[in-house]
mmCIF file of C-alpha atoms and ligand atoms in Angstrom:
data_model
loop_
_atom_site.group_PDB
_atom_site.id
_atom_site.type_symbol
_atom_site.label_atom_id
_atom_site.label_comp_id
_atom_site.label_asym_id
_atom_site.label_seq_id
_atom_site.Cartn_x
_atom_site.Cartn_y
_atom_site.Cartn_z
ATOM 1 C CA UNK S 30 29.696 -45.087 -11.688
ATOM 2 C CA UNK S 31 30.670 -46.779 -8.424
ATOM 3 C CA UNK S 32 31.433 -44.423 -5.578
ATOM 4 C CA UNK S 33 34.182 -45.713 -3.261
ATOM 5 C CA UNK S 34 32.940 -46.299 0.288
ATOM 6 C CA UNK S 35 35.279 -43.614 1.637
ATOM 7 C CA UNK S 36 33.934 -40.836 -0.624
ATOM 8 C CA UNK S 37 31.634 -38.317 0.997
ATOM 9 C CA UNK S 38 28.080 -38.054 -0.266
ATOM 10 C CA UNK S 39 27.800 -35.349 -2.950
ATOM 11 C CA UNK S 40 27.822 -31.909 -1.353
ATOM 12 C CA UNK S 41 29.253 -33.203 1.931
ATOM 13 C CA UNK S 42 32.821 -32.618 3.152
ATOM 14 C CA UNK S 43 35.299 -35.517 3.385
ATOM 15 C CA UNK S 44 35.131 -37.359 6.721
ATOM 16 C CA UNK S 45 38.571 -36.116 7.761
ATOM 17 C CA UNK S 46 37.825 -32.429 7.008
ATOM 18 C CA UNK S 47 38.496 -30.588 10.277
ATOM 19 C CA UNK S 48 36.485 -28.110 12.280
ATOM 20 C CA UNK S 49 38.709 -25.067 12.769
ATOM 21 C CA UNK S 50 38.377 -23.492 16.204
ATOM 22 C CA UNK S 51 39.924 -20.052 16.503
ATOM 23 C CA UNK S 52 40.839 -17.808 19.443
ATOM 24 C CA UNK S 53 43.566 -15.346 20.369
ATOM 25 C CA UNK S 54 44.866 -17.819 22.971
ATOM 26 C CA UNK S 55 43.657 -20.740 25.085
ATOM 27 C CA UNK S 56 40.127 -19.380 25.571
ATOM 28 C CA UNK S 57 38.706 -21.481 22.755
ATOM 29 C CA UNK S 58 39.518 -24.601 24.775
ATOM 30 C CA UNK S 59 36.396 -23.888 26.854
ATOM 31 C CA UNK S 60 34.418 -24.238 23.615
ATOM 32 C CA UNK S 61 36.416 -27.264 22.468
ATOM 33 C CA UNK S 62 35.503 -29.107 25.680
ATOM 34 C CA UNK S 63 31.790 -28.773 24.820
ATOM 35 C CA UNK S 64 32.378 -29.579 21.169
ATOM 36 C CA UNK S 65 34.074 -32.852 22.183
ATOM 37 C CA UNK S 66 30.964 -33.827 24.146
ATOM 38 C CA UNK S 67 28.671 -33.013 21.229
ATOM 39 C CA UNK S 68 30.826 -34.457 18.409
ATOM 40 C CA UNK S 69 33.476 -36.786 19.866
ATOM 41 C CA UNK S 70 34.604 -38.057 16.452
ATOM 42 C CA UNK S 71 35.079 -34.635 14.836
ATOM 43 C CA UNK S 72 38.645 -33.852 13.725
ATOM 44 C CA UNK S 73 39.605 -30.455 15.134
ATOM 45 C CA UNK S 74 42.355 -27.975 14.343
ATOM 46 C CA UNK S 75 42.708 -25.421 17.122
ATOM 47 C CA UNK S 76 44.284 -22.121 16.101
ATOM 48 C CA UNK S 77 45.563 -19.562 18.612
ATOM 49 C CA UNK S 78 46.763 -16.155 17.447
ATOM 50 C CA UNK S 79 49.102 -15.888 20.415
ATOM 51 C CA UNK S 80 51.269 -13.390 18.506
ATOM 52 C CA UNK S 81 48.228 -11.072 18.689
ATOM 53 C CA UNK S 82 47.157 -11.918 22.274
ATOM 54 C CA UNK S 83 45.501 -10.095 23.963
ATOM 55 C CA UNK S 84 42.857 -8.932 21.504
ATOM 56 C CA UNK S 85 40.850 -7.210 24.218
ATOM 57 C CA UNK S 86 43.173 -4.224 24.511
ATOM 58 C CA UNK S 87 43.457 -3.676 20.729
ATOM 59 C CA UNK S 88 41.389 -1.408 18.501
ATOM 60 C CA UNK S 89 38.487 -2.657 16.399
ATOM 61 C CA UNK S 90 40.527 -2.040 13.218
ATOM 62 C CA UNK S 91 43.502 -4.034 14.489
ATOM 63 C CA UNK S 92 41.316 -6.974 15.542
ATOM 64 C CA UNK S 93 39.285 -7.022 12.310
ATOM 65 C CA UNK S 94 42.439 -6.952 10.174
ATOM 66 C CA UNK S 95 44.169 -9.759 12.103
ATOM 67 C CA UNK S 96 41.128 -12.023 12.235
ATOM 68 C CA UNK S 97 40.122 -11.701 8.569
ATOM 69 C CA UNK S 98 43.707 -12.015 7.318
ATOM 70 C CA UNK S 99 44.490 -15.048 9.427
ATOM 71 C CA UNK S 100 41.214 -16.895 8.841
ATOM 72 C CA UNK S 101 41.394 -16.226 5.105
ATOM 73 C CA UNK S 102 44.878 -17.706 4.898
ATOM 74 C CA UNK S 103 44.129 -20.666 7.174
ATOM 75 C CA UNK S 104 40.885 -21.548 5.456
ATOM 76 C CA UNK S 105 42.722 -21.791 2.125
ATOM 77 C CA UNK S 106 45.441 -23.933 3.668
ATOM 78 C CA UNK S 107 43.452 -26.225 5.971
ATOM 79 C CA UNK S 108 40.154 -26.561 4.064
ATOM 80 C CA UNK S 109 37.976 -26.827 7.190
ATOM 81 C CA UNK S 110 34.343 -27.927 6.915
ATOM 82 C CA UNK S 111 33.387 -25.167 9.374
ATOM 83 C CA UNK S 112 35.138 -22.349 11.225
ATOM 84 C CA UNK S 113 34.228 -21.440 14.790
ATOM 85 C CA UNK S 114 35.435 -18.083 16.058
ATOM 86 C CA UNK S 115 35.685 -19.199 19.687
ATOM 87 C CA UNK S 116 36.399 -15.679 20.888
ATOM 88 C CA UNK S 117 33.844 -13.064 21.929
ATOM 89 C CA UNK S 118 36.139 -10.162 21.092
ATOM 90 C CA UNK S 119 36.832 -11.352 17.539
ATOM 91 C CA UNK S 120 33.193 -12.378 16.975
ATOM 92 C CA UNK S 121 31.532 -9.196 18.202
ATOM 93 C CA UNK S 122 33.898 -7.148 16.005
ATOM 94 C CA UNK S 123 34.704 -9.218 12.925
ATOM 95 C CA UNK S 124 32.084 -11.965 12.494
ATOM 96 C CA UNK S 125 30.029 -10.139 9.865
ATOM 97 C CA UNK S 126 33.035 -9.169 7.729
ATOM 98 C CA UNK S 127 34.619 -12.636 7.950
ATOM 99 C CA UNK S 128 31.297 -14.180 6.867
ATOM 100 C CA UNK S 129 31.245 -11.895 3.850
ATOM 101 C CA UNK S 130 34.593 -13.086 2.526
ATOM 102 C CA UNK S 131 34.775 -16.764 3.482
ATOM 103 C CA UNK S 132 32.588 -19.385 1.864
ATOM 104 C CA UNK S 133 32.853 -21.917 4.666
ATOM 105 C CA UNK S 134 30.150 -21.854 7.405
ATOM 106 C CA UNK S 135 31.246 -19.652 10.324
ATOM 107 C CA UNK S 136 29.944 -19.994 13.869
ATOM 108 C CA UNK S 137 30.597 -17.064 16.198
ATOM 109 C CA UNK S 138 30.492 -16.521 19.925
ATOM 110 C CA UNK S 139 27.824 -14.272 21.361
ATOM 111 C CA UNK S 140 27.778 -13.074 24.990
ATOM 112 C CA UNK S 141 25.110 -15.197 26.729
ATOM 113 C CA UNK S 142 22.894 -12.257 27.728
ATOM 114 C CA UNK S 143 19.666 -13.941 26.618
ATOM 115 C CA UNK S 144 19.999 -17.026 28.894
ATOM 116 C CA UNK S 145 21.313 -14.812 31.710
ATOM 117 C CA UNK S 146 18.174 -12.677 31.515
ATOM 118 C CA UNK S 147 16.088 -15.856 31.854
ATOM 119 C CA UNK S 148 18.159 -17.057 34.834
ATOM 120 C CA UNK S 149 18.387 -13.953 37.019
ATOM 121 C CA UNK S 150 15.998 -13.645 39.956
ATOM 122 C CA UNK S 151 17.281 -10.312 41.237
ATOM 123 C CA UNK S 152 17.207 -8.703 37.767
ATOM 124 C CA UNK S 153 20.843 -7.636 38.044
ATOM 125 C CA UNK S 154 23.308 -9.326 35.689
ATOM 126 C CA UNK S 155 27.059 -8.881 35.621
ATOM 127 C CA UNK S 156 28.985 -9.191 32.369
ATOM 128 C CA UNK S 157 32.693 -9.926 32.373
ATOM 129 C CA UNK S 158 34.463 -9.595 29.056
ATOM 130 C CA UNK S 159 37.429 -7.915 27.473
ATOM 131 C CA UNK S 160 37.503 -4.130 27.224
ATOM 132 C CA UNK S 161 36.953 -4.396 23.466
ATOM 133 C CA UNK S 162 33.917 -6.682 23.851
ATOM 134 C CA UNK S 163 32.069 -4.706 26.491
ATOM 135 C CA UNK S 164 32.074 -1.509 24.382
ATOM 136 C CA UNK S 165 30.603 -3.184 21.269
ATOM 137 C CA UNK S 166 27.269 -2.098 19.778
ATOM 138 C CA UNK S 167 26.657 -5.854 19.391
ATOM 139 C CA UNK S 168 26.444 -6.100 23.189
ATOM 140 C CA UNK S 169 24.184 -3.020 23.344
ATOM 141 C CA UNK S 170 21.851 -4.702 20.874
ATOM 142 C CA UNK S 171 21.749 -7.953 22.880
ATOM 143 C CA UNK S 172 21.019 -5.957 26.016
ATOM 144 C CA UNK S 173 18.213 -3.995 24.322
ATOM 145 C CA UNK S 174 16.690 -7.130 22.813
ATOM 146 C CA UNK S 175 16.919 -9.564 25.725
ATOM 147 C CA UNK S 176 17.609 -7.658 28.931
ATOM 148 C CA UNK S 177 15.814 -4.314 28.537
ATOM 149 C CA UNK S 178 13.909 -4.925 31.788
ATOM 150 C CA UNK S 179 17.069 -5.990 33.666
ATOM 151 C CA UNK S 180 20.142 -4.148 34.834
ATOM 152 C CA UNK S 181 23.298 -5.241 32.981
ATOM 153 C CA UNK S 182 26.561 -4.164 34.592
ATOM 154 C CA UNK S 183 29.707 -4.572 32.491
ATOM 155 C CA UNK S 184 33.348 -4.885 33.417
ATOM 156 C CA UNK S 185 36.351 -5.302 31.107
ATOM 157 C CA UNK S 186 38.924 -7.546 32.769
ATOM 158 C CA UNK S 187 42.137 -8.043 30.737
ATOM 159 C CA UNK S 188 43.903 -9.386 33.824
ATOM 160 C CA UNK S 189 41.535 -12.373 33.807
ATOM 161 C CA UNK S 190 42.681 -13.257 30.282
ATOM 162 C CA UNK S 191 46.292 -13.302 31.502
ATOM 163 C CA UNK S 192 45.183 -15.287 34.578
ATOM 164 C CA UNK S 193 43.480 -17.975 32.471
ATOM 165 C CA UNK S 194 46.566 -18.286 30.269
ATOM 166 C CA UNK S 195 48.735 -18.649 33.390
ATOM 167 C CA UNK S 196 46.447 -21.240 35.018
ATOM 168 C CA UNK S 197 46.566 -23.377 31.872
ATOM 169 C CA UNK S 198 50.359 -23.133 31.871
ATOM 170 C CA UNK S 199 50.218 -24.592 35.395
ATOM 171 C CA UNK S 200 51.190 -21.323 37.120
ATOM 172 C CA UNK S 201 49.706 -20.030 40.357
ATOM 173 C CA UNK S 202 47.666 -16.809 40.175
ATOM 174 C CA UNK S 203 47.128 -14.432 43.100
ATOM 175 C CA UNK S 204 43.449 -14.842 44.197
ATOM 176 C CA UNK S 205 43.309 -11.028 44.522
ATOM 177 C CA UNK S 206 43.091 -10.877 40.691
ATOM 178 C CA UNK S 207 39.732 -12.686 40.770
ATOM 179 C CA UNK S 208 38.517 -10.808 43.841
ATOM 180 C CA UNK S 209 39.222 -7.443 42.163
ATOM 181 C CA UNK S 210 37.214 -8.379 39.071
ATOM 182 C CA UNK S 211 34.249 -9.420 41.249
ATOM 183 C CA UNK S 212 34.546 -6.219 43.276
ATOM 184 C CA UNK S 213 34.578 -4.042 40.149
ATOM 185 C CA UNK S 214 31.107 -5.365 39.299
ATOM 186 C CA UNK S 215 29.841 -5.275 42.884
ATOM 187 C CA UNK S 216 30.928 -1.641 43.255
ATOM 188 C CA UNK S 217 28.729 -0.437 40.392
ATOM 189 C CA UNK S 218 25.265 0.945 41.281
ATOM 190 C CA UNK S 219 23.015 -2.054 41.981
ATOM 191 C CA UNK S 220 25.999 -4.420 41.865
ATOM 192 C CA UNK S 221 25.367 -5.876 45.312
ATOM 193 C CA UNK S 222 22.298 -7.654 43.861
ATOM 194 C CA UNK S 223 24.121 -9.439 41.026
ATOM 195 C CA UNK S 224 23.068 -13.095 40.999
ATOM 196 C CA UNK S 225 24.103 -14.051 37.455
ATOM 197 C CA UNK S 226 27.371 -13.336 35.669
ATOM 198 C CA UNK S 227 27.848 -13.707 31.922
ATOM 199 C CA UNK S 228 31.344 -14.952 31.117
ATOM 200 C CA UNK S 229 31.626 -13.049 27.826
ATOM 201 C CA UNK S 230 35.184 -14.087 27.087
ATOM 202 C CA UNK S 231 36.022 -17.677 26.236
ATOM 203 C CA UNK S 232 39.007 -17.552 28.582
ATOM 204 C CA UNK S 233 36.796 -17.061 31.641
ATOM 205 C CA UNK S 234 35.036 -20.458 31.895
ATOM 206 C CA UNK S 235 38.563 -21.865 32.272
ATOM 207 C CA UNK S 236 38.813 -20.011 35.607
ATOM 208 C CA UNK S 237 35.191 -20.401 36.684
ATOM 209 C CA UNK S 238 36.174 -22.145 39.918
ATOM 210 C CA UNK S 239 38.384 -19.215 40.956
ATOM 211 C CA UNK S 240 35.691 -16.714 39.946
ATOM 212 C CA UNK S 241 33.117 -18.713 41.904
ATOM 213 C CA UNK S 242 35.213 -18.328 45.038
ATOM 214 C CA UNK S 243 35.620 -14.604 44.357
ATOM 215 C CA UNK S 244 31.904 -13.910 43.817
ATOM 216 C CA UNK S 245 30.743 -16.238 46.591
ATOM 217 C CA UNK S 246 27.698 -18.495 46.836
ATOM 218 C CA UNK S 247 24.527 -17.219 45.241
ATOM 219 C CA UNK S 248 26.084 -16.163 41.937
ATOM 220 C CA UNK S 249 25.660 -18.369 38.884
ATOM 221 C CA UNK S 250 27.782 -18.185 35.738
ATOM 222 C CA UNK S 251 26.678 -18.602 32.164
ATOM 223 C CA UNK S 252 28.681 -18.668 28.950
ATOM 224 C CA UNK S 253 27.996 -19.388 25.296
ATOM 225 C CA UNK S 254 29.867 -22.667 24.863
ATOM 226 C CA UNK S 255 26.874 -25.047 25.077
ATOM 227 C CA UNK S 256 25.020 -23.027 22.456
ATOM 228 C CA UNK S 257 28.057 -22.968 20.160
ATOM 229 C CA UNK S 258 28.532 -26.742 20.385
ATOM 230 C CA UNK S 259 24.826 -27.259 19.630
ATOM 231 C CA UNK S 260 25.032 -24.903 16.657
ATOM 232 C CA UNK S 261 28.066 -26.718 15.215
ATOM 233 C CA UNK S 262 26.349 -30.084 15.662
ATOM 234 C CA UNK S 263 23.274 -28.715 13.890
ATOM 235 C CA UNK S 264 25.233 -27.268 10.959
ATOM 236 C CA UNK S 265 27.183 -30.515 10.450
ATOM 237 C CA UNK S 266 24.172 -32.834 10.756
ATOM 238 C CA UNK S 267 24.407 -35.795 8.392
ATOM 239 C CA UNK S 268 28.154 -35.341 7.816
ATOM 240 C CA UNK S 269 30.702 -38.120 8.347
ATOM 241 C CA UNK S 270 33.551 -37.632 10.840
ATOM 242 C CA UNK S 271 36.807 -39.596 10.958
ATOM 243 C CA UNK S 272 39.937 -38.538 12.792
ATOM 244 C CA UNK S 273 42.872 -39.867 10.741
ATOM 245 C CA UNK S 274 45.605 -38.292 12.925
ATOM 246 C CA UNK S 275 45.754 -36.862 16.459
ATOM 247 C CA UNK S 276 44.220 -33.384 16.593
ATOM 248 C CA UNK S 277 46.448 -30.394 16.012
ATOM 249 C CA UNK S 278 46.946 -27.015 17.723
ATOM 250 C CA UNK S 279 48.515 -24.223 15.664
ATOM 251 C CA UNK S 280 50.023 -21.063 17.152
ATOM 252 C CA UNK S 281 51.016 -17.897 15.304
ATOM 253 C CA UNK S 282 54.092 -17.643 17.498
ATOM 254 C CA UNK S 283 56.244 -20.502 18.820
ATOM 255 C CA UNK S 284 57.641 -19.728 22.281
ATOM 256 C CA UNK S 285 58.198 -21.293 25.679
ATOM 257 C CA UNK S 286 54.707 -20.258 26.829
ATOM 258 C CA UNK S 287 53.314 -22.593 24.148
ATOM 259 C CA UNK S 288 55.518 -25.417 25.414
ATOM 260 C CA UNK S 289 54.154 -24.912 28.910
ATOM 261 C CA UNK S 290 50.630 -25.375 27.513
ATOM 262 C CA UNK S 291 51.326 -28.888 26.220
ATOM 263 C CA UNK S 292 49.672 -30.751 29.161
ATOM 264 C CA UNK S 293 46.517 -28.579 28.980
ATOM 265 C CA UNK S 294 46.349 -29.007 25.209
ATOM 266 C CA UNK S 295 46.773 -32.776 25.542
ATOM 267 C CA UNK S 296 43.940 -32.847 28.086
ATOM 268 C CA UNK S 297 41.762 -31.348 25.356
ATOM 269 C CA UNK S 298 42.899 -33.987 22.862
ATOM 270 C CA UNK S 299 45.347 -31.676 21.051
ATOM 271 C CA UNK S 300 48.400 -33.930 20.838
ATOM 272 C CA UNK S 301 50.302 -32.140 18.068
ATOM 273 C CA UNK S 302 51.513 -28.539 17.984
ATOM 274 C CA UNK S 303 52.513 -26.556 14.908
ATOM 275 C CA UNK S 304 52.912 -23.085 13.397
ATOM 276 C CA UNK S 305 49.881 -21.255 12.018
HETATM 277 N N1 DGL G 1356 39.168 -15.220 24.398
HETATM 278 C C1 DGL G 1356 38.877 -13.943 23.891
HETATM 279 C C2 DGL G 1356 37.417 -13.581 24.066
HETATM 280 O O1 DGL G 1356 36.576 -14.466 24.111
HETATM 281 C C3 DGL G 1356 39.756 -12.747 24.079
HETATM 282 C C4 DGL G 1356 40.975 -12.707 24.940
HETATM 283 C C5 DGL G 1356 41.919 -11.609 24.477
HETATM 284 O O2 DGL G 1356 42.657 -11.884 23.526
HETATM 285 O O3 DGL G 1356 41.888 -10.485 25.028
HETATM 286 O O4 DGL G 1356 37.048 -12.446 24.091
#
């Protein structure tokens, strides 16, 4: 039997099968930027559950139900080759249960505590995430495994999620918002010695410049996006990629805030917008 040139090798996905990147809002764009560098030809569908944003102030049960329901439905409809949960809150709560029900490979987002522990000189690490993320046993386990001999100070900062969304809509944000988040970590016992801050929410690398000003020189930031991009590249090794249409961004709710995001989405190569 002759196999047409366009057919994938047996067991491999078709070349136009997308990578589905999922977040509650624009945070996953920080991961998409790194994914573009690693796999420039990969077709991507970006999905934002903006009807559920913010996740960080919801309960574990609410987040788990939304994420599994939505990813189940979208995986059926879009047939991705791989799903990336580009959201620390959703990953630390729902990754294991989503993996149990979906057959497609799933890559999650883990707070970058391990590399932070290797980077710190003072031994004091700050962790900025959502309120839901910082209370997870998942984070306790990472701390125990990789930073037991360090001091890890956590702060849940929902206002930074809103700030990142606003910045990507082209709106100005009061610098006091960033200063207050930095202060909340500095004010904790030992906080004056923080030299490394884990950005444990995918929204936060999008406002790293503003956070850098707020924390001042001498503080370095680390997030999980490089590791995620590497992991996706590893799991898709040997696969063919061909983008047959401009990449697509899907939102669970169509509103004027989504319209305002068009330029930022286009900058990330997401030229089409639709309904999830
Ligand atoms: N971007 C998400 C994260 O990485 C959460 C933002 C939110 O919905 O609160 O945690």
